[in-house]
Amino acid sequence: MPDRTVTIDGVRVPRFLYGTAWKEAETQRLTELALGQGFRGIDAANQRRHYDEAAVGRAVAAAAGSGLAARGDLFLQTKFTFRRGQDHRLPYDPGAPVSVQVGQSFANSLEHLGAAEIDSYLLHGPSGQSGLAAADWEAWRAMEALHKGGRARLLGVSNFSLEQLRLLCRQARVRPRFVQNRCYAARGWDRDVRRFCAANGMVYQGFSLLTGNREVLAHPEMARIAARYGRSVAQVVFRFALAVGMIALTGTTDPEHMRADLDIFDFRLAPEEVSRIEGLFSS
């Protein structure tokens, strides 16, 4: 896998995305800051409970207007979120069929982001904790239609278990190209899902790589590896993520950390170091 980008079905995808969840009133400023530091992939969702997608769109417009980053240089990813993941600020009619809700949410995302198409459109979690319900299939079929119409260039899912991913892949007309999950070292860095992705033409996107793995950050082995390369432990974690085939997400609000996060493409971990990190705290 190339380091800085990977091309999927003709779409150039950065290996490192800036996540915009939980930024609230700071969303536009921080997204502009991330673009200024060099991020060219932005992850959002049309879920006002945790994201401000419209503020992301304003940041993208400002970057284009200033000449910092043209829309064609950016990878924009957003999501459809079921009612149970939303608050009262819904981007669709809650009484409408799910397929209509997907269409309404997607149209709203295009407006928010000032875009004619979305580079990657994800189903932001299934409707239940196990299996796939009729609502999940209705949402996915509607997303497939958006893809067929050329407005959603790539499709994916988020917060899916291995069981749910297998069920989707068995019957999907358009298979997901991305799986975005919270990634815990204690669960083998989501090893089983990653392996399934690798075997089935999907790319794994990992989030909470730092905040979900504080015990890894404090492990002496990580400090030893970081010292060997003259890097921070956080940089080693992100370099590890790339080494095992992930697209990494970061949501840092610190400009120095943004720069440091992107400064990981000029060194590589030894294979035995990758294996040791993958084994830390794995069950």
GROMACS .gro file of C-alpha atoms in nm:
model
  283
    1MET     CA    1   0.000   0.000   0.000
    2PRO     CA    2   0.150   0.339  -0.094
    3ASP     CA    3   0.231   0.554   0.204
    4ARG     CA    4   0.059   0.888   0.160
    5THR     CA    5  -0.236   0.787  -0.057
    6VAL     CA    6  -0.409   0.479  -0.189
    7THR     CA    7  -0.619   0.476  -0.505
    8ILE     CA    8  -0.950   0.291  -0.479
    9ASP     CA    9  -1.175   0.264  -0.785
   10GLY     CA   10  -1.010   0.574  -0.927
   11VAL     CA   11  -1.044   0.777  -0.607
   12ARG     CA   12  -0.723   0.896  -0.442
   13VAL     CA   13  -0.760   0.847  -0.068
   14PRO     CA   14  -0.516   0.993   0.187
   15ARG     CA   15  -0.377   0.742   0.435
   16PHE     CA   16  -0.440   0.988   0.718
   17LEU     CA   17  -0.777   1.158   0.774
   18TYR     CA   18  -0.874   1.441   1.003
   19GLY     CA   19  -1.178   1.352   1.212
   20THR     CA   20  -1.423   1.632   1.296
   21ALA     CA   21  -1.634   1.470   1.569
   22TRP     CA   22  -1.686   1.648   1.901
   23LYS     CA   23  -1.550   1.983   1.778
   24GLU     CA   24  -1.879   2.175   1.813
   25ALA     CA   25  -1.827   2.554   1.780
   26GLU     CA   26  -1.461   2.497   1.698
   27THR     CA   27  -1.530   2.272   1.400
   28GLN     CA   28  -1.470   2.527   1.127
   29ARG     CA   29  -1.159   2.674   1.285
   30LEU     CA   30  -1.003   2.334   1.356
   31THR     CA   31  -1.088   2.194   1.013
   32GLU     CA   32  -0.930   2.499   0.849
   33LEU     CA   33  -0.629   2.454   1.078
   34ALA     CA   34  -0.598   2.088   0.982
   35LEU     CA   35  -0.613   2.177   0.612
   36GLY     CA   36  -0.349   2.441   0.672
   37GLN     CA   37  -0.121   2.185   0.836
   38GLY     CA   38  -0.148   1.956   0.535
   39PHE     CA   39  -0.446   1.722   0.586
   40ARG     CA   40  -0.630   1.654   0.263
   41GLY     CA   41  -0.879   1.396   0.389
   42ILE     CA   42  -1.169   1.506   0.612
   43ASP     CA   43  -1.410   1.273   0.794
   44ALA     CA   44  -1.754   1.404   0.894
   45ALA     CA   45  -2.111   1.285   0.948
   46ASN     CA   46  -2.457   1.434   0.905
   47GLN     CA   47  -2.519   1.376   1.274
   48ARG     CA   48  -2.552   1.705   1.459
   49ARG     CA   49  -2.532   1.523   1.791
   50HIS     CA   50  -2.156   1.472   1.748
   51TYR     CA   51  -2.060   1.661   1.429
   52ASP     CA   52  -2.114   1.999   1.263
   53GLU     CA   53  -2.103   1.902   0.898
   54ALA     CA   54  -2.204   2.249   0.781
   55ALA     CA   55  -1.903   2.397   0.963
   56VAL     CA   56  -1.679   2.146   0.781
   57GLY     CA   57  -1.827   2.273   0.455
   58ARG     CA   58  -1.751   2.633   0.551
   59ALA     CA   59  -1.390   2.534   0.625
   60VAL     CA   60  -1.359   2.359   0.289
   61ALA     CA   61  -1.504   2.665   0.113
   62ALA     CA   62  -1.264   2.895   0.297
   63ALA     CA   63  -0.967   2.677   0.204
   64ALA     CA   64  -1.072   2.678  -0.160
   65GLY     CA   65  -1.137   3.052  -0.157
   66SER     CA   66  -0.793   3.128  -0.016
   67GLY     CA   67  -0.620   2.899  -0.261
   68LEU     CA   68  -0.506   2.668   0.020
   69ALA     CA   69  -0.678   2.355  -0.110
   70ALA     CA   70  -0.898   2.312  -0.414
   71ARG     CA   71  -1.199   2.084  -0.378
   72GLY     CA   72  -1.044   1.844  -0.627
   73ASP     CA   73  -0.745   1.800  -0.397
   74LEU     CA   74  -0.961   1.695  -0.103
   75PHE     CA   75  -1.113   1.363   0.002
   76LEU     CA   76  -1.444   1.425   0.177
   77GLN     CA   77  -1.610   1.145   0.371
   78THR     CA   78  -1.940   1.169   0.553
   79LYS     CA   79  -2.208   0.938   0.690
   80PHE     CA   80  -2.576   0.855   0.714
   81THR     CA   81  -2.679   0.807   1.077
   82PHE     CA   82  -2.992   0.623   1.188
   83ARG     CA   83  -3.244   0.794   1.416
   84ARG     CA   84  -3.110   0.623   1.729
   85GLY     CA   85  -2.773   0.793   1.680
   86GLN     CA   86  -2.919   1.141   1.630
   87ASP     CA   87  -3.052   1.408   1.862
   88HIS     CA   88  -3.351   1.630   1.780
   89ARG     CA   89  -3.162   1.810   1.499
   90LEU     CA   90  -3.247   1.560   1.227
   91PRO     CA   91  -3.131   1.591   0.865
   92TYR     CA   92  -3.435   1.398   0.743
   93ASP     CA   93  -3.804   1.334   0.808
   94PRO     CA   94  -3.819   1.075   1.091
   95GLY     CA   95  -4.153   0.950   0.962
   96ALA     CA   96  -4.025   0.881   0.612
   97PRO     CA   97  -3.906   0.538   0.492
   98VAL     CA   98  -3.538   0.475   0.559
   99SER     CA   99  -3.457   0.491   0.188
  100VAL     CA  100  -3.606   0.841   0.174
  101GLN     CA  101  -3.417   0.940   0.489
  102VAL     CA  102  -3.090   0.836   0.323
  103GLY     CA  103  -3.171   1.049   0.019
  104GLN     CA  104  -3.267   1.347   0.233
  105SER     CA  105  -2.957   1.318   0.451
  106PHE     CA  106  -2.733   1.283   0.147
  107ALA     CA  107  -2.882   1.588  -0.022
  108ASN     CA  108  -2.835   1.780   0.301
  109SER     CA  109  -2.471   1.667   0.316
  110LEU     CA  110  -2.410   1.790  -0.039
  111GLU     CA  111  -2.551   2.127   0.062
  112HIS     CA  112  -2.347   2.139   0.385
  113LEU     CA  113  -2.024   2.049   0.210
  114GLY     CA  114  -2.084   2.258  -0.102
  115ALA     CA  115  -2.021   1.948  -0.311
  116ALA     CA  116  -2.172   1.789  -0.618
  117GLU     CA  117  -2.057   1.445  -0.504
  118ILE     CA  118  -1.922   1.275  -0.194
  119ASP     CA  119  -1.595   1.087  -0.219
  120SER     CA  120  -1.690   0.832   0.048
  121TYR     CA  121  -2.032   0.774   0.204
  122LEU     CA  122  -2.055   0.552   0.510
  123LEU     CA  123  -2.340   0.385   0.694
  124HIS     CA  124  -2.274   0.518   1.043
  125GLY     CA  125  -2.336   0.196   1.229
  126PRO     CA  126  -2.608  -0.069   1.189
  127SER     CA  127  -2.950  -0.021   1.346
  128GLY     CA  128  -2.888  -0.291   1.608
  129GLN     CA  129  -2.603  -0.452   1.799
  130SER     CA  130  -2.621  -0.788   1.623
  131GLY     CA  131  -2.725  -0.902   1.280
  132LEU     CA  132  -2.865  -0.678   1.009
  133ALA     CA  133  -3.228  -0.567   1.019
  134ALA     CA  134  -3.456  -0.464   0.736
  135ALA     CA  135  -3.369  -0.100   0.804
  136ASP     CA  136  -3.000  -0.171   0.749
  137TRP     CA  137  -3.070  -0.329   0.412
  138GLU     CA  138  -3.304  -0.048   0.311
  139ALA     CA  139  -3.034   0.206   0.397
  140TRP     CA  140  -2.764   0.012   0.212
  141ARG     CA  141  -2.978  -0.030  -0.101
  142ALA     CA  142  -3.040   0.345  -0.102
  143MET     CA  143  -2.667   0.407  -0.067
  144GLU     CA  144  -2.599   0.165  -0.353
  145ALA     CA  145  -2.838   0.370  -0.567
  146LEU     CA  146  -2.644   0.688  -0.482
  147HIS     CA  147  -2.324   0.511  -0.582
  148LYS     CA  148  -2.475   0.384  -0.907
  149GLY     CA  149  -2.587   0.739  -0.985
  150GLY     CA  150  -2.230   0.861  -0.944
  151ARG     CA  151  -2.292   1.092  -0.650
  152ALA     CA  152  -2.130   0.870  -0.385
  153ARG     CA  153  -1.800   0.758  -0.535
  154LEU     CA  154  -1.719   0.499  -0.267
  155LEU     CA  155  -1.933   0.333   0.002
  156GLY     CA  156  -1.842   0.205   0.344
  157VAL     CA  157  -1.960   0.125   0.694
  158SER     CA  158  -1.866   0.230   1.043
  159ASN     CA  159  -1.895   0.055   1.380
  160PHE     CA  160  -1.968  -0.285   1.226
  161SER     CA  161  -1.883  -0.616   1.390
  162LEU     CA  162  -1.724  -0.896   1.191
  163GLU     CA  163  -2.056  -1.083   1.187
  164GLN     CA  164  -2.240  -0.782   1.050
  165LEU     CA  165  -1.971  -0.718   0.792
  166ARG     CA  166  -1.991  -1.076   0.668
  167LEU     CA  167  -2.369  -1.054   0.638
  168LEU     CA  168  -2.346  -0.732   0.440
  169CYS     CA  169  -2.080  -0.862   0.203
  170ARG     CA  170  -2.281  -1.176   0.126
  171GLN     CA  171  -2.578  -0.985  -0.013
  172ALA     CA  172  -2.453  -0.639  -0.104
  173ARG     CA  173  -2.475  -0.546  -0.471
  174VAL     CA  174  -2.202  -0.292  -0.407
  175ARG     CA  175  -1.960  -0.408  -0.140
  176PRO     CA  176  -1.825  -0.157   0.108
  177ARG     CA  177  -1.479  -0.030   0.029
  178PHE     CA  178  -1.415   0.103   0.380
  179VAL     CA  179  -1.477  -0.022   0.732
  180GLN     CA  180  -1.425   0.246   0.997
  181ASN     CA  181  -1.407   0.118   1.355
  182ARG     CA  182  -1.281   0.223   1.694
  183CYS     CA  183  -0.952   0.036   1.722
  184TYR     CA  184  -0.845  -0.114   2.056
  185ALA     CA  185  -0.510  -0.282   2.120
  186ALA     CA  186  -0.684  -0.504   2.375
  187ARG     CA  187  -0.886  -0.652   2.087
  188GLY     CA  188  -0.583  -0.709   1.869
  189TRP     CA  189  -0.630  -0.371   1.704
  190ASP     CA  190  -0.954  -0.515   1.559
  191ARG     CA  191  -0.745  -0.788   1.397
  192ASP     CA  192  -1.029  -1.012   1.278
  193VAL     CA  193  -1.211  -0.729   1.103
  194ARG     CA  194  -0.884  -0.605   0.952
  195ARG     CA  195  -0.808  -0.952   0.817
  196PHE     CA  196  -1.154  -0.981   0.667
  197CYS     CA  197  -1.108  -0.641   0.503
  198ALA     CA  198  -0.771  -0.739   0.357
  199ALA     CA  199  -0.914  -1.063   0.218
  200ASN     CA  200  -1.218  -0.897   0.062
  201GLY     CA  201  -1.093  -0.581  -0.104
  202MET     CA  202  -1.180  -0.339   0.175
  203VAL     CA  203  -0.964  -0.085   0.355
  204TYR     CA  204  -0.981  -0.054   0.732
  205GLN     CA  205  -1.004   0.292   0.887
  206GLY     CA  206  -0.903   0.307   1.254
  207PHE     CA  207  -1.012   0.577   1.499
  208SER     CA  208  -0.943   0.635   1.869
  209LEU     CA  209  -0.596   0.495   1.806
  210LEU     CA  210  -0.456   0.713   2.084
  211THR     CA  211  -0.750   0.790   2.313
  212GLY     CA  212  -0.865   0.428   2.311
  213ASN     CA  213  -0.522   0.287   2.389
  214ARG     CA  214  -0.371   0.489   2.671
  215GLU     CA  215  -0.214   0.178   2.826
  216VAL     CA  216  -0.021   0.124   2.501
  217LEU     CA  217   0.105   0.480   2.502
  218ALA     CA  218   0.245   0.427   2.850
  219HIS     CA  219   0.410   0.090   2.776
  220PRO     CA  220   0.792   0.086   2.805
  221GLU     CA  221   0.825  -0.100   2.475
  222MET     CA  222   0.659   0.190   2.294
  223ALA     CA  223   0.900   0.433   2.455
  224ARG     CA  224   1.194   0.219   2.343
  225ILE     CA  225   1.073   0.204   1.984
  226ALA     CA  226   1.003   0.578   1.979
  227ALA     CA  227   1.351   0.653   2.114
  228ARG     CA  228   1.509   0.440   1.842
  229TYR     CA  229   1.358   0.660   1.570
  230GLY     CA  230   1.363   0.989   1.757
  231ARG     CA  231   0.984   1.009   1.740
  232SER     CA  232   0.696   1.041   1.983
  233VAL     CA  233   0.498   0.738   2.097
  234ALA     CA  234   0.192   0.881   1.919
  235GLN     CA  235   0.388   0.891   1.593
  236VAL     CA  236   0.489   0.528   1.642
  237VAL     CA  237   0.124   0.429   1.692
  238PHE     CA  238   0.020   0.600   1.370
  239ARG     CA  239   0.317   0.455   1.182
  240PHE     CA  240   0.213   0.111   1.311
  241ALA     CA  241  -0.139   0.171   1.181
  242LEU     CA  242  -0.004   0.241   0.834
  243ALA     CA  243   0.224  -0.063   0.851
  244VAL     CA  244  -0.070  -0.298   0.909
  245GLY     CA  245  -0.271  -0.146   0.625
  246MET     CA  246  -0.498   0.098   0.805
  247ILE     CA  247  -0.607   0.443   0.712
  248ALA     CA  248  -0.560   0.634   1.037
  249LEU     CA  249  -0.782   0.905   1.179
  250THR     CA  250  -0.681   1.175   1.424
  251GLY     CA  251  -0.897   1.439   1.586
  252THR     CA  252  -0.629   1.642   1.757
  253THR     CA  253  -0.698   2.010   1.824
  254ASP     CA  254  -0.330   2.103   1.864
  255PRO     CA  255  -0.153   2.242   1.553
  256GLU     CA  256   0.183   2.099   1.666
  257HIS     CA  257   0.026   1.756   1.704
  258MET     CA  258  -0.134   1.792   1.359
  259ARG     CA  259   0.207   1.854   1.207
  260ALA     CA  260   0.361   1.570   1.406
  261ASP     CA  261   0.083   1.331   1.307
  262LEU     CA  262   0.155   1.394   0.939
  263ASP     CA  263   0.530   1.368   0.992
  264ILE     CA  264   0.531   0.988   0.988
  265PHE     CA  265   0.592   0.914   0.624
  266ASP     CA  266   0.972   0.930   0.633
  267PHE     CA  267   1.039   0.632   0.860
  268ARG     CA  268   0.926   0.271   0.880
  269LEU     CA  269   0.904   0.029   1.168
  270ALA     CA  270   1.092  -0.298   1.147
  271PRO     CA  271   0.865  -0.603   1.095
  272GLU     CA  272   0.947  -0.736   1.444
  273GLU     CA  273   0.847  -0.400   1.596
  274VAL     CA  274   0.515  -0.411   1.413
  275SER     CA  275   0.458  -0.762   1.552
  276ARG     CA  276   0.545  -0.657   1.906
  277ILE     CA  277   0.308  -0.360   1.894
  278GLU     CA  278   0.032  -0.575   1.749
  279GLY     CA  279   0.075  -0.817   2.037
  280LEU     CA  280   0.064  -0.558   2.316
  281PHE     CA  281  -0.236  -0.625   2.541
  282SER     CA  282  -0.399  -0.841   2.273
  283SER     CA  283  -0.641  -1.095   2.409
   0.00000   0.00000   0.00000
